[in-house]
GROMACS .gro file of C-alpha atoms in nm:
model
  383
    1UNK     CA    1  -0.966   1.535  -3.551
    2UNK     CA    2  -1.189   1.237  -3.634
    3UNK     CA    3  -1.256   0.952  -3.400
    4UNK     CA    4  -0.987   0.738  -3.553
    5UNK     CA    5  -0.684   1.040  -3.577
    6UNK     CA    6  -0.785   1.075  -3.190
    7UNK     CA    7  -0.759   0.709  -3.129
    8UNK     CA    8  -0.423   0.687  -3.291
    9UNK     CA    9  -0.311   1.002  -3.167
   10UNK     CA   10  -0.368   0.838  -2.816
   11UNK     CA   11  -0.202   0.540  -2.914
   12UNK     CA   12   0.116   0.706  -3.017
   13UNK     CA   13   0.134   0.884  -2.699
   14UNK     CA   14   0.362   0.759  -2.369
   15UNK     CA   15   0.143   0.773  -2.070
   16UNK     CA   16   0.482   0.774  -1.881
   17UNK     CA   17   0.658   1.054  -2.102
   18UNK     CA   18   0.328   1.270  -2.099
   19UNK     CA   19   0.342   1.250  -1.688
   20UNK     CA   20   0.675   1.340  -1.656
   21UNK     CA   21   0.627   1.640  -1.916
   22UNK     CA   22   0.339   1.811  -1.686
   23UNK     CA   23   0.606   1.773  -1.392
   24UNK     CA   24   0.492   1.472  -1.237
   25UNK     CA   25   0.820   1.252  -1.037
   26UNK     CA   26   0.771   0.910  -1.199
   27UNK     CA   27   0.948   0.595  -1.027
   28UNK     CA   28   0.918   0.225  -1.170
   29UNK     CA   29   0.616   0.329  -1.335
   30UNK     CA   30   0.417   0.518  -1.024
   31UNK     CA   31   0.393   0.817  -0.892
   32UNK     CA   32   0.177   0.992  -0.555
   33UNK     CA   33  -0.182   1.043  -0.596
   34UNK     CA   34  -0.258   1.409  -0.714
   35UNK     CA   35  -0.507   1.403  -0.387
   36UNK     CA   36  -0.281   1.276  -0.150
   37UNK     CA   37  -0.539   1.397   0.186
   38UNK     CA   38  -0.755   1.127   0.073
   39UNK     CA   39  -0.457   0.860   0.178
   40UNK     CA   40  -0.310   0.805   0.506
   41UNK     CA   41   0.029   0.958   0.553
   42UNK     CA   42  -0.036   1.182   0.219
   43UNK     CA   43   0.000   0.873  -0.012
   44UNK     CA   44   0.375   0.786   0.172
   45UNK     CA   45   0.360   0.466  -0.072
   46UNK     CA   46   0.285   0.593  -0.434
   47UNK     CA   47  -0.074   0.434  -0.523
   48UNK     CA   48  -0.047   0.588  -0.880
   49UNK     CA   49   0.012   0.356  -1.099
   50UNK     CA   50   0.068   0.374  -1.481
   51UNK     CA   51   0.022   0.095  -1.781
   52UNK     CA   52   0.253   0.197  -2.101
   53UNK     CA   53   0.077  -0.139  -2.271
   54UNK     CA   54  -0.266  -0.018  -2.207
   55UNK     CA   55  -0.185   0.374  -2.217
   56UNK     CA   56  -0.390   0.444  -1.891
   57UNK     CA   57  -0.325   0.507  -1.542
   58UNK     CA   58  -0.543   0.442  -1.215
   59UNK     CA   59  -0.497   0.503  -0.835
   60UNK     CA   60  -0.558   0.179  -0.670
   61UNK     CA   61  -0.752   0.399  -0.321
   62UNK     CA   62  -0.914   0.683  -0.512
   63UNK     CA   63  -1.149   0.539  -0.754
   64UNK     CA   64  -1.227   0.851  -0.953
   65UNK     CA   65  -0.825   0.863  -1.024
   66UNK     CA   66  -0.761   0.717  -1.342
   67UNK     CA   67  -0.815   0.663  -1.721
   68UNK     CA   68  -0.612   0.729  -2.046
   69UNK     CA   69  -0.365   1.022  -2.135
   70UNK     CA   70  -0.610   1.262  -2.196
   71UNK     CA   71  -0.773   1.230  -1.833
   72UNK     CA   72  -0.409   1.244  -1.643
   73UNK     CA   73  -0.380   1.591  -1.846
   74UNK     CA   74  -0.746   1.683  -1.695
   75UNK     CA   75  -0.684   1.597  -1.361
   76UNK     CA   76  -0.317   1.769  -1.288
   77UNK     CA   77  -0.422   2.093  -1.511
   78UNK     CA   78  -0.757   2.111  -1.361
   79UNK     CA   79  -0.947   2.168  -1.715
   80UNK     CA   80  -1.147   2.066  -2.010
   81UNK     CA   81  -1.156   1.741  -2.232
   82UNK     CA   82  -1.088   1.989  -2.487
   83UNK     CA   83  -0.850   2.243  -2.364
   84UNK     CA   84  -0.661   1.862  -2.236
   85UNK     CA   85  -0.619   1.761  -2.590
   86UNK     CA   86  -0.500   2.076  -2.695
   87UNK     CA   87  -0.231   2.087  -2.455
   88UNK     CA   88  -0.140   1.720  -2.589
   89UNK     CA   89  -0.157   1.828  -2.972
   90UNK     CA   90   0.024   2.180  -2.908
   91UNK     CA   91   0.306   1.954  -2.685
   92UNK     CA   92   0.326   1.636  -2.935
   93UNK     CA   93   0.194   1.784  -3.283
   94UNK     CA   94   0.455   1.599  -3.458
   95UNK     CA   95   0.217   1.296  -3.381
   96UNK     CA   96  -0.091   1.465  -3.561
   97UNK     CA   97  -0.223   1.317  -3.850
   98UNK     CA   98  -0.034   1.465  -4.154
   99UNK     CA   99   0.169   1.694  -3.960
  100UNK     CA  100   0.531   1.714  -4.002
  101UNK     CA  101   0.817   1.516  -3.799
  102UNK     CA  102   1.081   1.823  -3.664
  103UNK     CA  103   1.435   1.755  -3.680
  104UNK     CA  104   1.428   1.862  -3.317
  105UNK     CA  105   1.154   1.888  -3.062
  106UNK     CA  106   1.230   1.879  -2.676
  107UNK     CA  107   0.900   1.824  -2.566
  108UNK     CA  108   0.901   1.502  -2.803
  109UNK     CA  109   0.984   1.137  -2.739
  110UNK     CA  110   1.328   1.070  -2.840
  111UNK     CA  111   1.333   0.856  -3.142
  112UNK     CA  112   1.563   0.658  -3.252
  113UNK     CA  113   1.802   0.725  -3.614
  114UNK     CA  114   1.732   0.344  -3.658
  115UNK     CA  115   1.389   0.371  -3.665
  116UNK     CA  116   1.329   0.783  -3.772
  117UNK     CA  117   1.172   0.845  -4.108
  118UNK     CA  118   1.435   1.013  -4.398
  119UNK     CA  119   1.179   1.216  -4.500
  120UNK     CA  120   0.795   1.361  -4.450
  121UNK     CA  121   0.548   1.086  -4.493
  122UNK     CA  122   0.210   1.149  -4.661
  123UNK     CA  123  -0.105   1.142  -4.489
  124UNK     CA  124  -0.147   0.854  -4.645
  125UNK     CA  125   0.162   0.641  -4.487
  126UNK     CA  126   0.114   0.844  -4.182
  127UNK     CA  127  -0.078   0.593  -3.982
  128UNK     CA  128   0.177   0.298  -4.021
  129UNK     CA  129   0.395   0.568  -3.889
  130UNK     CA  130   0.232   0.638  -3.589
  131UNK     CA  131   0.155   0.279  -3.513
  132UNK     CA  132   0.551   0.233  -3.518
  133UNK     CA  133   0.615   0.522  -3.311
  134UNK     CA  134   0.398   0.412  -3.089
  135UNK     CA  135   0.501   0.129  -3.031
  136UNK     CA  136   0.928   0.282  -3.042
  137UNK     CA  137   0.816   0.536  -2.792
  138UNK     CA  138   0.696   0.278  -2.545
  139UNK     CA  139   0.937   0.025  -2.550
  140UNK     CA  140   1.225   0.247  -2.429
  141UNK     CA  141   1.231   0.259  -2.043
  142UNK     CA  142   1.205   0.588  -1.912
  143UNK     CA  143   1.426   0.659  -1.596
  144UNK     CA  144   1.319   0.947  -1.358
  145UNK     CA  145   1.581   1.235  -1.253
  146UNK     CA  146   1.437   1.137  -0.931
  147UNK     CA  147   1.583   0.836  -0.721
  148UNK     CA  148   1.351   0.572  -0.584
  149UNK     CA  149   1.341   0.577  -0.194
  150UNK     CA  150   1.479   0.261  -0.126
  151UNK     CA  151   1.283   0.022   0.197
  152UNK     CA  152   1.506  -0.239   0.136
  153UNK     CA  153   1.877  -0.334  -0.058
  154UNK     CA  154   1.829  -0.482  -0.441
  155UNK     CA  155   1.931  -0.763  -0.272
  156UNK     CA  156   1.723  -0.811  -0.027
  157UNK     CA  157   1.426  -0.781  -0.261
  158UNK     CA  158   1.566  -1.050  -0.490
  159UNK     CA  159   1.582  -1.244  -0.162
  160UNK     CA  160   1.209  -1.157  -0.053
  161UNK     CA  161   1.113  -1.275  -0.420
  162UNK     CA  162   1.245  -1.579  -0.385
  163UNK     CA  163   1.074  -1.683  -0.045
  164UNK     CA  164   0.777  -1.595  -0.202
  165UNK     CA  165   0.753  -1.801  -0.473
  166UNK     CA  166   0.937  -2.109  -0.276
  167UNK     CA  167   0.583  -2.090  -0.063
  168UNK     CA  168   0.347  -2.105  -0.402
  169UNK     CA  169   0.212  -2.501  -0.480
  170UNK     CA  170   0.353  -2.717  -0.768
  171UNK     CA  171   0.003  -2.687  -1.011
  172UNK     CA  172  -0.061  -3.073  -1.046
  173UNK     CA  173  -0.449  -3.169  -1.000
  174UNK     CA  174  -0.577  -2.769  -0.937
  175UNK     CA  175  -0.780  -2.547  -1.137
  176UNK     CA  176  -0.459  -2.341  -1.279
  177UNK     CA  177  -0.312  -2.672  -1.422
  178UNK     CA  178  -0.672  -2.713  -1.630
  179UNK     CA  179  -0.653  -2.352  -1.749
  180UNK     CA  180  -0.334  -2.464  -1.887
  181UNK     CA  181  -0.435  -2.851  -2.020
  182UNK     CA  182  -0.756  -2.638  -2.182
  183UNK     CA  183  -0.484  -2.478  -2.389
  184UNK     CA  184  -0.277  -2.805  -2.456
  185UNK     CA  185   0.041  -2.686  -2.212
  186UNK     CA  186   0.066  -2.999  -2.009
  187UNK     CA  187   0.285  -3.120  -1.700
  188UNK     CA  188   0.640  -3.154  -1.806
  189UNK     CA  189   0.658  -2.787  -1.962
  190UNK     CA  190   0.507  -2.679  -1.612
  191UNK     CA  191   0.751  -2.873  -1.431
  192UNK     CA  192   1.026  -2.752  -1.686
  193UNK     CA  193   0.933  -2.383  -1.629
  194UNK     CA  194   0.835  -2.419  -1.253
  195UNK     CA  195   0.511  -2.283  -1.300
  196UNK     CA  196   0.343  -2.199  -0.980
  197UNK     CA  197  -0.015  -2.156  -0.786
  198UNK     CA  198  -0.162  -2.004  -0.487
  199UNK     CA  199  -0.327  -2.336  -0.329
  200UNK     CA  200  -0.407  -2.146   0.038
  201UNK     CA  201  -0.438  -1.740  -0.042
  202UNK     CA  202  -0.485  -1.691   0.301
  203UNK     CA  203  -0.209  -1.892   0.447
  204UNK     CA  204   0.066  -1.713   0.209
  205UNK     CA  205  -0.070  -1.385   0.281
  206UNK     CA  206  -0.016  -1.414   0.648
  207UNK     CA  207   0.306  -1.582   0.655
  208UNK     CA  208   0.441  -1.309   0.399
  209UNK     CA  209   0.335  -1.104   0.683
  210UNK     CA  210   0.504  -1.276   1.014
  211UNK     CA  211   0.848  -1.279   0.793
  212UNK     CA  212   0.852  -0.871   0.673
  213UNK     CA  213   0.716  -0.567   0.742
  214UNK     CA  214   0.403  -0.426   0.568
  215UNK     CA  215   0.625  -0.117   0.391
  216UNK     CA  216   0.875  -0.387   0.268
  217UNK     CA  217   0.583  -0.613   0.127
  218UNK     CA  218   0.439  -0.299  -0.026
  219UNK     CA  219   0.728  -0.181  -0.159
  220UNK     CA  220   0.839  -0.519  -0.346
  221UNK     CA  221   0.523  -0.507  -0.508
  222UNK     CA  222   0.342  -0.794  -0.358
  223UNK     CA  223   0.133  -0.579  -0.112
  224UNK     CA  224  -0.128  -0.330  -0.246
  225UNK     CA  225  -0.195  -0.015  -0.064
  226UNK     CA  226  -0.504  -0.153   0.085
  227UNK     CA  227  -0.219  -0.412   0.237
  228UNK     CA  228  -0.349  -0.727   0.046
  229UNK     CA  229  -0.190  -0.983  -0.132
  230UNK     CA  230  -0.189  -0.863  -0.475
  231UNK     CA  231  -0.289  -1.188  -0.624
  232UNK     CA  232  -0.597  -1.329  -0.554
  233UNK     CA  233  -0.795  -1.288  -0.878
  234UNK     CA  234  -0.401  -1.419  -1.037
  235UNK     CA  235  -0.323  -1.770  -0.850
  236UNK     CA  236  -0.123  -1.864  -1.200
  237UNK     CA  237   0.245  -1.781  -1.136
  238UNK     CA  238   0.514  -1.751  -1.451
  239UNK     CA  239   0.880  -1.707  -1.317
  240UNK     CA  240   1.154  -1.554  -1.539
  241UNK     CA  241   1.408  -1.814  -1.483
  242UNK     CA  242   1.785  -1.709  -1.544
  243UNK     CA  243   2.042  -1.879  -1.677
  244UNK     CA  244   2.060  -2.048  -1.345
  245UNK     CA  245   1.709  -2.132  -1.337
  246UNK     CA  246   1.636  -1.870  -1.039
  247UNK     CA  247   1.379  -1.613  -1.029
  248UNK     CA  248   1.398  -1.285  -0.938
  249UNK     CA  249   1.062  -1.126  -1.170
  250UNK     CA  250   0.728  -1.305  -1.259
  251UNK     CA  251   0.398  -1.257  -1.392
  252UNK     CA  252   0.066  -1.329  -1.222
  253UNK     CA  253  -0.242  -1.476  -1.439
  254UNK     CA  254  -0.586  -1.484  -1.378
  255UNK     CA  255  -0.734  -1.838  -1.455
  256UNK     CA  256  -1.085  -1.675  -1.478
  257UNK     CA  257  -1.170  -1.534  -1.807
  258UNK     CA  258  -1.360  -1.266  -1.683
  259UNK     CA  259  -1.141  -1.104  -1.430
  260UNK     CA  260  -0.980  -0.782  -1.624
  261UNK     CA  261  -0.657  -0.722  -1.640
  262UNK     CA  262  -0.599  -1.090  -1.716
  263UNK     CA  263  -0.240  -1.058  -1.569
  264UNK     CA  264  -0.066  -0.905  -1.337
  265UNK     CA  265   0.328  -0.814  -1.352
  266UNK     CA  266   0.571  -0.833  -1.057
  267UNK     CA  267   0.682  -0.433  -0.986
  268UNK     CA  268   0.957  -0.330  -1.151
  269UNK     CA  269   1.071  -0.348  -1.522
  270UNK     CA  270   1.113  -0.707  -1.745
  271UNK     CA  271   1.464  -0.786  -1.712
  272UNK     CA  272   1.505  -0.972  -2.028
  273UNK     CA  273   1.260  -1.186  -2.194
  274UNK     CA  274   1.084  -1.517  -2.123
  275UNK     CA  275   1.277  -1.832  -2.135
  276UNK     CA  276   1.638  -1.608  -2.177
  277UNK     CA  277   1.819  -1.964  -2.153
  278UNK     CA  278   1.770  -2.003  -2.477
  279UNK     CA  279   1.982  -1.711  -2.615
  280UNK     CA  280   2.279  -1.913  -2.549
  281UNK     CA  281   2.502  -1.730  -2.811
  282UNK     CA  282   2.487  -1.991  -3.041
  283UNK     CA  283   2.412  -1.980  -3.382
  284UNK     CA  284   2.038  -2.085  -3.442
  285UNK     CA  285   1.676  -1.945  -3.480
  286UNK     CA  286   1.475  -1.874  -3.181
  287UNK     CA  287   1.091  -1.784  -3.202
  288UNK     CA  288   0.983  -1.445  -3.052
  289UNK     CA  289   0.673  -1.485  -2.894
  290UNK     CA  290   0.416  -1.247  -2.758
  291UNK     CA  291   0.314  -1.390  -2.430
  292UNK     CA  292   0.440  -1.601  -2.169
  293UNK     CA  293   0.127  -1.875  -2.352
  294UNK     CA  294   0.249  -1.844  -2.653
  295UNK     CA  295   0.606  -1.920  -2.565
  296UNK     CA  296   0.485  -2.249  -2.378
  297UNK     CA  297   0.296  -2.398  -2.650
  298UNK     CA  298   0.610  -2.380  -2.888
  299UNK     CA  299   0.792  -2.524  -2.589
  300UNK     CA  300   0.550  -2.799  -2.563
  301UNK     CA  301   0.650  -2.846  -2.932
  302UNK     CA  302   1.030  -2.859  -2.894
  303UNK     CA  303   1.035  -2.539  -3.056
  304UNK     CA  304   1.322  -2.318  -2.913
  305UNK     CA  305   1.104  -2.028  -2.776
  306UNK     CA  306   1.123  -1.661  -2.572
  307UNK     CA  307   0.851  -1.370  -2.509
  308UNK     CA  308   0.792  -1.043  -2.453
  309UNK     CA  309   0.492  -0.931  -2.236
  310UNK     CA  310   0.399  -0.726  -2.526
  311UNK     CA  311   0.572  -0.562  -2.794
  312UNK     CA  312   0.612  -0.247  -2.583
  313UNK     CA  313   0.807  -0.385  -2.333
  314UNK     CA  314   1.087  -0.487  -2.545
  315UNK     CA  315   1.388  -0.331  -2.489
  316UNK     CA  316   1.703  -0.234  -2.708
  317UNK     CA  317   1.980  -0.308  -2.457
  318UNK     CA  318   1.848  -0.697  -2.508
  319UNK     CA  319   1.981  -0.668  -2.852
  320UNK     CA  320   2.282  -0.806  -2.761
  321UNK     CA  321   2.098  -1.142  -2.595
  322UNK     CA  322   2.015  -1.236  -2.955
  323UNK     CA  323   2.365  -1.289  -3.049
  324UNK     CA  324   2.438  -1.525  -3.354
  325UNK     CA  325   2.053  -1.565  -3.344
  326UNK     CA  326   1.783  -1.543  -3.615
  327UNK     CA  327   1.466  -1.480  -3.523
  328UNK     CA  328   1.137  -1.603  -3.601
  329UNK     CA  329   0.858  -1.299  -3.538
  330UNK     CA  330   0.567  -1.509  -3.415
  331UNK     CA  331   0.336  -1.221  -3.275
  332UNK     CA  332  -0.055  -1.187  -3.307
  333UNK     CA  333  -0.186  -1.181  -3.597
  334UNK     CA  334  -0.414  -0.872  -3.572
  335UNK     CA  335  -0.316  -0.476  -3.592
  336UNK     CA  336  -0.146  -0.488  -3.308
  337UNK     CA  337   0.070  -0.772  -3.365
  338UNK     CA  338   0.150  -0.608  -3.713
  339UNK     CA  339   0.261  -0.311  -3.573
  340UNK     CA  340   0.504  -0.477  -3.338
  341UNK     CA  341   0.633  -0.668  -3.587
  342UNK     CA  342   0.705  -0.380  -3.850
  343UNK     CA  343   0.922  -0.236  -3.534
  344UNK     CA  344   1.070  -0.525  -3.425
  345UNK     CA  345   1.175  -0.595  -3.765
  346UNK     CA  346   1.311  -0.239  -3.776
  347UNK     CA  347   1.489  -0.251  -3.434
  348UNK     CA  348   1.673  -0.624  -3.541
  349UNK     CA  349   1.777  -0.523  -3.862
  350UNK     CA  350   1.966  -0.226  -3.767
  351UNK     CA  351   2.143  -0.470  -3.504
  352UNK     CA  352   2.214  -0.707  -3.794
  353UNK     CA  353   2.032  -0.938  -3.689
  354UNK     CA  354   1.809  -1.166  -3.962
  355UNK     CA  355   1.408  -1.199  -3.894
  356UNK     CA  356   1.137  -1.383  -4.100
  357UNK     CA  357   0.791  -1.327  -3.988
  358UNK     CA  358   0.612  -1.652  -3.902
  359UNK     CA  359   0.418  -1.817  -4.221
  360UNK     CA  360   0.525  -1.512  -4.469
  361UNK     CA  361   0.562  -1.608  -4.816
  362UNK     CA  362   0.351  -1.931  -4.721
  363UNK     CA  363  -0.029  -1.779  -4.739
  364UNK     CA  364  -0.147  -1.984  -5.028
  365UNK     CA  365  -0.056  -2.341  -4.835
  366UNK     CA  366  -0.312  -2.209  -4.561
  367UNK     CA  367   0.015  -2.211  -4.305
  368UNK     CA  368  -0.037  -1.891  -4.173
  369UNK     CA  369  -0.291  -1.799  -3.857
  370UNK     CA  370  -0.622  -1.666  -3.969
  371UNK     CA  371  -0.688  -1.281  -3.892
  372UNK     CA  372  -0.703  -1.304  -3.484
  373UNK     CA  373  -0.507  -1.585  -3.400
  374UNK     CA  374  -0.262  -1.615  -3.163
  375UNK     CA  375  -0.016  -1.938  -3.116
  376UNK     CA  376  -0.156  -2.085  -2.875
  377UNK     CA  377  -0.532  -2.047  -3.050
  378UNK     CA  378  -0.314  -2.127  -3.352
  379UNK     CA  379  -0.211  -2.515  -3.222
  380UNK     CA  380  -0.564  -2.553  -3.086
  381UNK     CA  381  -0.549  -2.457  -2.802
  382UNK     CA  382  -0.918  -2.304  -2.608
  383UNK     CA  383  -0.981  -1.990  -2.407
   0.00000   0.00000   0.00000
């Protein structure tokens, strides 16, 4: 397997599905550290947590816990880098370059007739296929046999989501509202979207504190094991409004360039995409962004907008949001971007639902973004 087959081999792969095939009890996307004497109370509040965007996985105590697919493999069997990847290829060889797709396979990720190949594809088509599945595989949620313990009611975590961001700062005159101006998203799309900051870290962190118990905090997702405020390299604040403009999911962004991941989601999966008030039912196009950025900047053009964290995170049982909708595919334009929009073109059209991918059929007008681009770099706006 050359360098490339392994890197798309990896990329094909679930971190989430691969855990739960070596026996692993995921829930909301964590699990119990494999060393759980290094944690007080043997890891009572899973630390494990795993990225299906990035394919890797990390303890947040144990700093020698984490890394891609192949390391999770090393670390619960105990062995190689070698005798890991075999386990992967004997358990997923459908995903091998030039191997054959079964008809059946129950160690492999269920994939959808919508999106399944008719017949075998040649080496030669096989890495557009893999780049799909990839990105299929991912986007479905996985739900563990085994039940989340719950601290607190669904309700009551909606509730303790709400306080929180009613104590975050309007962004007016503070370094988050220049990240934002640098990339020409200015004040009445914040004030539209109720973008947020953390003005006093410290001040939020202990009155989260005084009003609920460390567990609760913890469990919500706004405590880290360490029993921190989970946001102090991410001060930017991004609320999923509803379709009554409350809030019950964000995502956290770090204003520094430098600081890695450069955001930060709440806990918990998406529950539909970015701006949803705009898939009002009625008959129109909409622009499918990749990014909560992206989908501001066509906002700030009175361009009718939603996004998806990443292609990945899409999910079928929104198909029904884009009712009477055509969509405009508007992601990245690199591999990535093309990948997710070969699937998403895939997923809508088996819904019925029309797509056009942003500046096709226009490339000799110079319309389209250059190899790289992304909207926001797209309108001008500066990293």
């Amino acid at each position: 397997m050359t360098e490339e087959e392994l890197k798309q081999f990896k990329a094909a792969l679930s971190i989430t599905k691969v855990a739960v095939d070596l026996g692993i009890p995921v829930v909301r996307n964590r699990c119990r550290c494999f060393f759980p004497t290094r944690h007080s109370h043997g890891d009572r509040t899973p630390s494990v947590s795993f990225s299906e965007e990035r394919g890797t996985f990390r303890c947040w105590v144990c700093d020698d816990v984490r890394g891609d697919v192949i390391s999770l493999v090393q670390i619960v069997k105990n062995c190689s880098f070698l005798e890991a990847l075999n386990w992967l290829k004997e358990t997923y060889g459908f995903l091998v370059s030039g191997a054959k797709l079964p008809m059946q396979n129950h160690a492999a990720p269920n994939i959808s007739p919508a999106v399944a190949p008719a017949q075998v594809h040649t080496t030669a088509q096989n890495a557009t296929l893999v780049a799909k599945m990839a990105v299929r595989e991912a986007a479905l949620e996985y739900h563990s046999p085994e039940p989340a313990k719950e601290i607190v009611s669904e309700d009551e975590r909606k509730k303790i989501i709400l306080s929180f961001l009613k104590m975050l700062s309007p962004i007016d005159r503070t370094p988050a509202a220049a990240y934002l101006a640098r990339r020409r998203i200015y004040k009445p799309i914040w004030d539209k979207m109720l973008l947020r900051t953390i003005t006093d870290y410290g001040a939020i962190s202990d009155k989260l504190k005084e009003t609920y118990d460390l567990e609760v905090l913890k469990y919500v997702g706004l405590f880290n094991e360490n029993g921190n405020l989970r946001y102090y390299k991410h001060p930017l604040f991004f609320p999923y409004l509803d379709a009554k403009r409350r809030s019950f999911y964000f995502q956290a962004r770090a204003i520094n360039s430098s600081v890695v991941p450069k955001e930060l989601n709440l806990r918990g999966t998406v529950p539909y995409p970015y701006n949803v008030s705009v898939l009002d039912q009625k008959p129109g196009w909409v622009y499918l962004c990749e990014g909560v950025i992206d989908t501001l900047t066509f906002l700030g053009q009175n361009i009718a907008a939603i996004g998806i964290p990443g292609v990945r995170s899409f999910k079928t049982e929104w198909l029904p949001l884009f009712k009477n909708k055509n969509v405009m595919l508007c992601l990245d334009k690199d591999e990535a971007g093309r990948s997710g929009t070969e699937y998403l073109q895939s997923v809508f059209e088996q819904a019925g639902i029309r797509t056009i991918v942003l500046g096709e059929g226009l490339e000799n007008l110079n319309f389209s973004m250059k190899e790289g681009d992304d909207i926001n770099s797209w309108f001008g706006g500066k990293k």
